[in-house]
Tab-separated table of C-alpha atoms in Angstrom:
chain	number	residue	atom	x	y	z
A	147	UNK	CA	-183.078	-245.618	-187.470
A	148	UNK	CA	-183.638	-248.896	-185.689
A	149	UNK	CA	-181.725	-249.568	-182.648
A	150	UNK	CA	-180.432	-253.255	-184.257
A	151	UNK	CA	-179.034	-250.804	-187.428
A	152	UNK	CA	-177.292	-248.373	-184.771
A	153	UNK	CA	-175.352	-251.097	-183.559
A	154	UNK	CA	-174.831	-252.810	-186.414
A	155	UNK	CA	-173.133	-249.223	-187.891
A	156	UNK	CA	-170.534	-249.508	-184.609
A	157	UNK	CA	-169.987	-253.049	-185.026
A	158	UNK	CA	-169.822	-253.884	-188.839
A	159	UNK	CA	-168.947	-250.577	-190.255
A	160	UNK	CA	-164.881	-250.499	-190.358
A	161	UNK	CA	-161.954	-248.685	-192.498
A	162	UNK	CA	-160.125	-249.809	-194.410
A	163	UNK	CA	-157.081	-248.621	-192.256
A	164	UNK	CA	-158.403	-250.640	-189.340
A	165	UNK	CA	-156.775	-253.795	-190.971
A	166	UNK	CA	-152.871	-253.742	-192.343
A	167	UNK	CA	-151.957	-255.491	-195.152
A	168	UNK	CA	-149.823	-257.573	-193.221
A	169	UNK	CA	-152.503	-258.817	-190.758
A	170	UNK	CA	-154.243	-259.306	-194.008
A	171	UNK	CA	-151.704	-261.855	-195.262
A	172	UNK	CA	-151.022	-263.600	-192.532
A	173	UNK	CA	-154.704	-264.708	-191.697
A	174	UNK	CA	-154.963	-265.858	-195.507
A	175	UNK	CA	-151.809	-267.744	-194.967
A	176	UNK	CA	-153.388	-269.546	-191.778
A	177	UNK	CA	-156.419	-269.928	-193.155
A	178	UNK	CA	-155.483	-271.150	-196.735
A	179	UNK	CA	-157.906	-268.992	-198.499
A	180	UNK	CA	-158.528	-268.187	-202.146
A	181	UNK	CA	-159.467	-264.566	-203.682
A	182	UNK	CA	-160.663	-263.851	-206.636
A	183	UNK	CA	-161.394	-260.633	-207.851
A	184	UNK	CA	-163.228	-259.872	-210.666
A	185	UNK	CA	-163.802	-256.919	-213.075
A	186	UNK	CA	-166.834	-256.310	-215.215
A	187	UNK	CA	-166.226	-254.481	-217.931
A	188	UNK	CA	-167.656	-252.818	-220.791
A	189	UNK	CA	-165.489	-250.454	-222.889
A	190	UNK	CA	-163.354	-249.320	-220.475
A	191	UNK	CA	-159.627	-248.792	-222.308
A	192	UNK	CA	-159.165	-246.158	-220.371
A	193	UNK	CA	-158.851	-247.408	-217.122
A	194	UNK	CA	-159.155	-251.077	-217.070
A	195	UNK	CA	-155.530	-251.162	-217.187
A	196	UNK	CA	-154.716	-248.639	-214.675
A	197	UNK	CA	-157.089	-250.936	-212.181
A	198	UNK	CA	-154.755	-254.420	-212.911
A	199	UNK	CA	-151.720	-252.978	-212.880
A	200	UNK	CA	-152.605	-251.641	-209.359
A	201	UNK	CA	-153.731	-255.069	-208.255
A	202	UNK	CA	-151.201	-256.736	-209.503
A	203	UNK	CA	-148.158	-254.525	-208.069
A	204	UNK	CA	-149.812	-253.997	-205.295
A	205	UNK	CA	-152.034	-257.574	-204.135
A	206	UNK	CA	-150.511	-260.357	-206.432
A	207	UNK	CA	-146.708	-259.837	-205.897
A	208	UNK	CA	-144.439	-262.650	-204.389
A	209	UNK	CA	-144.145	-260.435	-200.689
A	210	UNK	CA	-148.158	-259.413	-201.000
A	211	UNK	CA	-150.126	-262.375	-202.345
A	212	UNK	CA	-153.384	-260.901	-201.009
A	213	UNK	CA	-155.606	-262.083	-204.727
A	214	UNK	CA	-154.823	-265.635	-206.689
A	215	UNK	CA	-156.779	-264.510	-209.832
A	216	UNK	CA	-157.956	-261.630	-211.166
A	217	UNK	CA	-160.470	-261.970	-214.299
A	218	UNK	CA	-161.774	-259.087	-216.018
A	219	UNK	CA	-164.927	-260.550	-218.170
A	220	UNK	CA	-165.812	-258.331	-221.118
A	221	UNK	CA	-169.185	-258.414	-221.964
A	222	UNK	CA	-168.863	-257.070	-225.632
A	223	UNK	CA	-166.844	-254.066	-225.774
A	224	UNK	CA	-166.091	-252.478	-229.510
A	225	UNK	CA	-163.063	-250.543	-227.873
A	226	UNK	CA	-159.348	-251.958	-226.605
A	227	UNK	CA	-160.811	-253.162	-223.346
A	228	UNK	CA	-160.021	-256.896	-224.051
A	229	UNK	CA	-156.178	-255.798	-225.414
A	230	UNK	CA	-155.819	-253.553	-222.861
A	231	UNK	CA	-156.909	-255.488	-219.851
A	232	UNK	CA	-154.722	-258.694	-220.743
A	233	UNK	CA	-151.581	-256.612	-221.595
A	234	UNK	CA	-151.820	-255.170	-218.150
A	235	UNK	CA	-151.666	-259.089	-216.648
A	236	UNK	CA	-155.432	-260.050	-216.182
A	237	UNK	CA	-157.192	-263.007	-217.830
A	238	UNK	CA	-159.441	-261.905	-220.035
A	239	UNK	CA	-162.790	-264.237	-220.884
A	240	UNK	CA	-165.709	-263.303	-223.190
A	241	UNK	CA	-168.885	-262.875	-221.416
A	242	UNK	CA	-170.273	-265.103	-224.542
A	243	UNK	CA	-167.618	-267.815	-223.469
A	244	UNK	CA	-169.023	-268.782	-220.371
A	245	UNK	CA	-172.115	-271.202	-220.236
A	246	UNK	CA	-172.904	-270.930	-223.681
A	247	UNK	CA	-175.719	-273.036	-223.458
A	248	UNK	CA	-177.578	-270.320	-221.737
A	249	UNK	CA	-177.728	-267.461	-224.058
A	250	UNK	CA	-176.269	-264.311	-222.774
A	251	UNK	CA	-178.554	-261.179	-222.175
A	252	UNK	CA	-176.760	-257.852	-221.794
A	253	UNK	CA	-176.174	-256.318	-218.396
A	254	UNK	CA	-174.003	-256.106	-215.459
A	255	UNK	CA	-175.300	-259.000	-213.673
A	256	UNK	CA	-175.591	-261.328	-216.201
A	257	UNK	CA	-171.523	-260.685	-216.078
A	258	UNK	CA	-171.212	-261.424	-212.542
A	259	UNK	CA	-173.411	-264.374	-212.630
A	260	UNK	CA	-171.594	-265.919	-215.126
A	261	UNK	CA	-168.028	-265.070	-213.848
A	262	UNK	CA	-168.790	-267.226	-210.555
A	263	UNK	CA	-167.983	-270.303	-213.200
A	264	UNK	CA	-164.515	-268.929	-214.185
A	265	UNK	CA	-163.365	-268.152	-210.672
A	266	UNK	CA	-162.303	-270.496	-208.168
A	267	UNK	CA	-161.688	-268.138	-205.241
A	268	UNK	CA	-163.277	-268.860	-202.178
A	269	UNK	CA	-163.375	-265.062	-201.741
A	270	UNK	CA	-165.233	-263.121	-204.449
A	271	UNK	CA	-164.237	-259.780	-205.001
A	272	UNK	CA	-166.107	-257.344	-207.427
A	273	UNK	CA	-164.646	-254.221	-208.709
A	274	UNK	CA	-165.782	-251.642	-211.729
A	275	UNK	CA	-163.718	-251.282	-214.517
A	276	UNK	CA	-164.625	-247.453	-214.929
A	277	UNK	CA	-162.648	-246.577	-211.460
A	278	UNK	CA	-160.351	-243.514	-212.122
A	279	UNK	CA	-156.902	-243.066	-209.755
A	280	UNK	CA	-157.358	-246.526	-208.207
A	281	UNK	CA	-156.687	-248.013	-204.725
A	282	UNK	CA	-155.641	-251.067	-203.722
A	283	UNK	CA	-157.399	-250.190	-200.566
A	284	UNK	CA	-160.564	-251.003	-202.792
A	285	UNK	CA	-159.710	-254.334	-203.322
A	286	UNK	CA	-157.815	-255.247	-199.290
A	287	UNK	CA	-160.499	-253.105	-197.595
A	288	UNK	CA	-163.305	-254.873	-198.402
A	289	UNK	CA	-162.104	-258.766	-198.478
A	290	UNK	CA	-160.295	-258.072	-194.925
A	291	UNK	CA	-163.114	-258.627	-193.090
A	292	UNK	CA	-163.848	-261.562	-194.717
A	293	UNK	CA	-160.261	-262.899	-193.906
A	294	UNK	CA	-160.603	-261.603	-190.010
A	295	UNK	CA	-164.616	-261.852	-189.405
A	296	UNK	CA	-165.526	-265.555	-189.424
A	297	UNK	CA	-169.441	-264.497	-189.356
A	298	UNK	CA	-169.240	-262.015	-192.254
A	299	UNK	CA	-169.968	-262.861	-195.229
A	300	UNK	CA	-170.544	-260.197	-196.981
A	301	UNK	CA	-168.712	-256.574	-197.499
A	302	UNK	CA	-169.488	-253.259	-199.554
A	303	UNK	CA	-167.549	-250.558	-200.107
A	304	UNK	CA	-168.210	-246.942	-198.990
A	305	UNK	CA	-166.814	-243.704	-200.217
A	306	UNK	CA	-166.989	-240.225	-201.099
A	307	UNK	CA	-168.619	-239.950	-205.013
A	308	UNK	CA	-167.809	-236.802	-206.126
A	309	UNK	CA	-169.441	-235.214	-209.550
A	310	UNK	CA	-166.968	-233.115	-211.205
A	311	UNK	CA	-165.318	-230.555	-208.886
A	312	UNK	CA	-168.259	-230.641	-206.510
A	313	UNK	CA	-167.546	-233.287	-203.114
A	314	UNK	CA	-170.566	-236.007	-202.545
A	315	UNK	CA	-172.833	-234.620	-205.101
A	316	UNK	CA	-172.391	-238.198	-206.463
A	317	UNK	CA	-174.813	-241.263	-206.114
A	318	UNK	CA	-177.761	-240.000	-207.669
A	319	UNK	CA	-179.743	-243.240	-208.025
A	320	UNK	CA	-179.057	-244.234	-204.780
A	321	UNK	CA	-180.333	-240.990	-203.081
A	322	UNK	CA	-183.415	-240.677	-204.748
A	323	UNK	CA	-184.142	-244.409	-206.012
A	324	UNK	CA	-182.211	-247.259	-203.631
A	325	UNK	CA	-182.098	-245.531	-200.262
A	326	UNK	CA	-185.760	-244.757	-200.155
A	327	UNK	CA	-186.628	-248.089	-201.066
A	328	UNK	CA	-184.204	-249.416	-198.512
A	329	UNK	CA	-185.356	-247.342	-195.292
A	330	UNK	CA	-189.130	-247.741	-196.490
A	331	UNK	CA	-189.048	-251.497	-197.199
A	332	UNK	CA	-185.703	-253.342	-195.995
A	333	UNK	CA	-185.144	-250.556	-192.541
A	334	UNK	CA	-182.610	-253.264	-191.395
A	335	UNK	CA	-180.766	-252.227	-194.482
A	336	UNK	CA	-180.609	-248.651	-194.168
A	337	UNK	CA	-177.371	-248.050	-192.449
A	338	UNK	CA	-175.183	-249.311	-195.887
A	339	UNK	CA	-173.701	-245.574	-197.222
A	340	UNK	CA	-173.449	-247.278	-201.116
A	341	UNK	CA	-176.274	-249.746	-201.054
A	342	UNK	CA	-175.590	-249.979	-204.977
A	343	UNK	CA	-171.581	-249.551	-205.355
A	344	UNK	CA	-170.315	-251.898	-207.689
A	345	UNK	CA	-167.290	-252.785	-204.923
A	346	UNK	CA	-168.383	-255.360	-202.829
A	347	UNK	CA	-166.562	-259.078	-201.599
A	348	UNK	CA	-168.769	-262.189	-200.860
A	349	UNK	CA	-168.113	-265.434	-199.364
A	350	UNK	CA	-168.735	-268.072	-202.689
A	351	UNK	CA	-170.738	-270.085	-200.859
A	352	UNK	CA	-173.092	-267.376	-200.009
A	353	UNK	CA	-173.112	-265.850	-203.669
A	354	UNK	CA	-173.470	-269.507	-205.369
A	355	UNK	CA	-177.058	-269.542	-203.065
A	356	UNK	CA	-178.572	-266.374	-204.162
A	357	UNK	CA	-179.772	-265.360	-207.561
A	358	UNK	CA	-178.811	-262.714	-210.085
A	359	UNK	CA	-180.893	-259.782	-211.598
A	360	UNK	CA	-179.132	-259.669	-214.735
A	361	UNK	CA	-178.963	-255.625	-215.281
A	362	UNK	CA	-178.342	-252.312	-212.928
A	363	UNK	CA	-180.484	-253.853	-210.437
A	364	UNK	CA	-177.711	-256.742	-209.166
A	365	UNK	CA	-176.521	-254.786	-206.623
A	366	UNK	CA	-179.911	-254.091	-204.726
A	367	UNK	CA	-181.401	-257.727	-205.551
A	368	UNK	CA	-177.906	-259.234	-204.030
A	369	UNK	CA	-177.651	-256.909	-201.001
A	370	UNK	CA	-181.954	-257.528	-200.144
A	371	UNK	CA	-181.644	-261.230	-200.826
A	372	UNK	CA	-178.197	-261.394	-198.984
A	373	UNK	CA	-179.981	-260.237	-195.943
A	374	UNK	CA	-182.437	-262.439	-195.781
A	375	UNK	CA	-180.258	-265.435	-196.690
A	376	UNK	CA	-177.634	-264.628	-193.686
A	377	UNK	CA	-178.693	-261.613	-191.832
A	378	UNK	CA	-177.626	-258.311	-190.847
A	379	UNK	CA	-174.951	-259.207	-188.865
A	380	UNK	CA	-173.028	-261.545	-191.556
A	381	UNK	CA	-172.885	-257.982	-193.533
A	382	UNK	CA	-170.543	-255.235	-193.188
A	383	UNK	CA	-169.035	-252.316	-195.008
A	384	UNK	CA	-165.147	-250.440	-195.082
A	385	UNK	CA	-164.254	-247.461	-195.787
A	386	UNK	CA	-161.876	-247.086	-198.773
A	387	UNK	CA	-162.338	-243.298	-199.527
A	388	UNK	CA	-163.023	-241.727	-202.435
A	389	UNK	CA	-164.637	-243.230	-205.790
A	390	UNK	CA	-164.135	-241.414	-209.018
A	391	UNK	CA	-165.288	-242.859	-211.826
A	392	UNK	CA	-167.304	-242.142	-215.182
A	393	UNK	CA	-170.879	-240.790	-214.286
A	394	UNK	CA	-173.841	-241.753	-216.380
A	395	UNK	CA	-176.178	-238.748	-217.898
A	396	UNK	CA	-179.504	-238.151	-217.093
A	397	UNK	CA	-181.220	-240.896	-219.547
A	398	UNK	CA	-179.310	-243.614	-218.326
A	399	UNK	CA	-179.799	-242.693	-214.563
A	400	UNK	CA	-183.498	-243.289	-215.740
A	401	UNK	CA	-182.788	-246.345	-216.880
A	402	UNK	CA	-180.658	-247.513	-214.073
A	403	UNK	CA	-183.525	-246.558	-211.305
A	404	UNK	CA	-186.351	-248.177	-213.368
A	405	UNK	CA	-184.103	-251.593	-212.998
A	406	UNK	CA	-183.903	-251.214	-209.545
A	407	UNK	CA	-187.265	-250.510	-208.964
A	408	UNK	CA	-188.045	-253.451	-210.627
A	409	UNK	CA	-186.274	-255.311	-208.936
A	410	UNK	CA	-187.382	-254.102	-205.574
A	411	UNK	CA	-191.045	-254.558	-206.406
A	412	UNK	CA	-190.006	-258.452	-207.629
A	413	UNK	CA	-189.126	-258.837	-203.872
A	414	UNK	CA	-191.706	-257.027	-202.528
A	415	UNK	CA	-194.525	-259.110	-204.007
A	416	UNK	CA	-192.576	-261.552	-206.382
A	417	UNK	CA	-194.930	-260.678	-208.981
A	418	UNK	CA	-194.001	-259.011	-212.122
A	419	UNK	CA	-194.317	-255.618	-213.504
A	420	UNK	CA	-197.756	-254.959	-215.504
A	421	UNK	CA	-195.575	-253.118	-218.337
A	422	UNK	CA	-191.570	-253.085	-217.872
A	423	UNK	CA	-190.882	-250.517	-220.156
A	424	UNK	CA	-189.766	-246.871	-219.546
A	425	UNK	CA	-190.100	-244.289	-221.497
A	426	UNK	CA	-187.600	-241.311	-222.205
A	427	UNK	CA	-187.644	-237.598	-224.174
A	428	UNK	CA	-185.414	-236.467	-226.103
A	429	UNK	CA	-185.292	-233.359	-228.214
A	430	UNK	CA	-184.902	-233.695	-232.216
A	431	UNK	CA	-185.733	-231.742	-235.105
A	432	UNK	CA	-189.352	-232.437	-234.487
A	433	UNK	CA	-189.521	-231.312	-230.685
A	434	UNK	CA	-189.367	-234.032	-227.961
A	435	UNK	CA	-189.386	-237.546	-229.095
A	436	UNK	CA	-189.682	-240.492	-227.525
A	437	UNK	CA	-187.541	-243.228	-227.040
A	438	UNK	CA	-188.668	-246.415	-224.710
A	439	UNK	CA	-186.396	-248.933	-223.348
A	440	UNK	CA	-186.745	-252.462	-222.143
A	441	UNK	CA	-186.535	-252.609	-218.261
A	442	UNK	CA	-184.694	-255.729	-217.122
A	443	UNK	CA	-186.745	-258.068	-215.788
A	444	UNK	CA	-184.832	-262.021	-216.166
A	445	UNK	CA	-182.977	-262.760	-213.156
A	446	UNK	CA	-180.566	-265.710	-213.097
A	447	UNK	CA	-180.800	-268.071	-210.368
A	448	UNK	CA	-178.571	-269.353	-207.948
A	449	UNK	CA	-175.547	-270.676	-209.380
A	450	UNK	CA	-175.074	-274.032	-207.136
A	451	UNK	CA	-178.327	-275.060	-209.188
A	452	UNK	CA	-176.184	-274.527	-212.585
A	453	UNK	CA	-175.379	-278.014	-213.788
A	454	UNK	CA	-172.486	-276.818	-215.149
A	455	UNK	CA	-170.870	-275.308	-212.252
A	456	UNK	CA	-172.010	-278.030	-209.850
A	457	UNK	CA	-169.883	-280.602	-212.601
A	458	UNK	CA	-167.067	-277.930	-212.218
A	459	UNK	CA	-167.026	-278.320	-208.136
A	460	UNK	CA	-167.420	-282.186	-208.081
A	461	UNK	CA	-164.152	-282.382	-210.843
């Protein structure tokens, strides 16, 4: 490991214990700042409503005002996710809603991307909707060094992932897909535990500078190009403990490290694959058969170029 990632890990890796909800408060009260968090979600009944409730009781009460808004944006679910999510207390917007202009692709950072116009915060806070016996710690661990750090500007969440009954067998794509890429390509990167959790708070005016890869390779092509933009020593991580959540199977793991891959070898060379496809097997009445998927490969750019959401600041 390089010696400047060594002491990054003692300098800008914290837990979420090291910083009391009440230190929290009062630097947001001194400072005046705005958090938003928001919630990406994709038909998740069954826990989108555990995750506001949480929030809201625990962060958006009249003694803890830690978040002003919390949006969860739905990009198209066919279950109670919408219903569910609103009845809890959240504002609920259509993926579709925002920018219509621009066409909406499916994917997890096209959801993102286009949330940045329906937030105000000054604090952006990103949190999946498929988290099972949530924290608040998830949401006040990662924005308090963002409230206490004036250089940081941008925080990810680590944990334990477990699969099933079995304790850090989680994180599949990241130990055989991100890391690799990371500590090959991006060294100054490889000290980040969950390069690709989905629990991670930004500064706005770093996340309105950097573009958006629009599917499962967001979190990688924000954390490279984050880097870059600020450094290594505007990024941090907390420790909020354990993640549980709803794992993918095997065929969409594939799919998941093809995006990423993509969107690793976009920065690597900024050229473009020679055929984005991928191609999977599964077994039917006829043996294996086929089936081959699109691999992302549209990014969104940075959203201070938007005219839409430069209108939105100026008004």
């Amino acid at each position: 490991m390089l010696e400047e990632v060594e002491r990054w890990l003692q300098e800008r890796s914290w837990s979420a214990k090291d910083r009391p909800l009440d230190l929290l408060l009062a630097e947001k009260s001194r400072q005046g700042t705005t958090v938003s968090v928001v919630l990406p979600a994709l038909d998740e009944e069954a826990t989108v409503g555990q995750i506001v409730t949480v929030i809201r009781r625990e962060l958006m009460s009249p003694s803890a005002p830690l978040v002003d808004e919390l949006v969860v944006v739905d990009s198209g679910s066919t279950d109670r996710t919408a219903e569910v999510a609103a009845a809890a207390g959240a504002r609920v917007v259509h993926r579709d809603a925002i920018l219509p202009r621009i066409p909406a692709v499916p994917g997890k950072g096209e959801v993102l991307w286009r949330s940045l116009l329906v937030t105000s915060g000054e604090i952006v806070c990103f949190v999946d909707a498929d988290l099972r016996e949530f924290s608040p710690d998830f949401v006040s661990g990662i924005v308090g060094p963002l409230l206490t750090e004036p250089d940081v500007q941008f925080v990810k969440a680590m944990y334990d992932r477990p699969l099933g009954d079995e304790a850090g067998q989680g994180g599949r794509v990241t130990e055989l897909v991100a890391r690799p890429l990371l500590n090959l390509h991006w060294p100054q990167l490889a000290g980040f535990v969950q390069p690709l959790g989905g629990e991670y708070a930004v500064r706005r005016s770093l996340l309105e500078r950097l573009p958006f890869p629009v599917g499962y390779g967001v979190e990688l092509g924000l954390l490279v190009d984050a880097l870059h933009t600020v450094g290594l020593d505007a990024l941090a991580q907390v420790d909020v403990g354990v993640r549980k959540h709803r794992h993918q199977d095997g065929r969409a793991l594939g799919r998941m490290a093809a995006a990423i891959y993509r969107t690793a070898q976009l920065r690597l060379a900024r050229g473009h694959l020679v055929r984005p496809v991928l191609t999977q097997f599964e077994r039917g009445e006829q043996g294996f058969e086929p089936r081959t998927h699109v691999v992302d490969t549209e990014e969104r750019p940075p959203m201070a170029g938007v005219a839409e959401y430069t209108e939105r600041r100026v008004a």
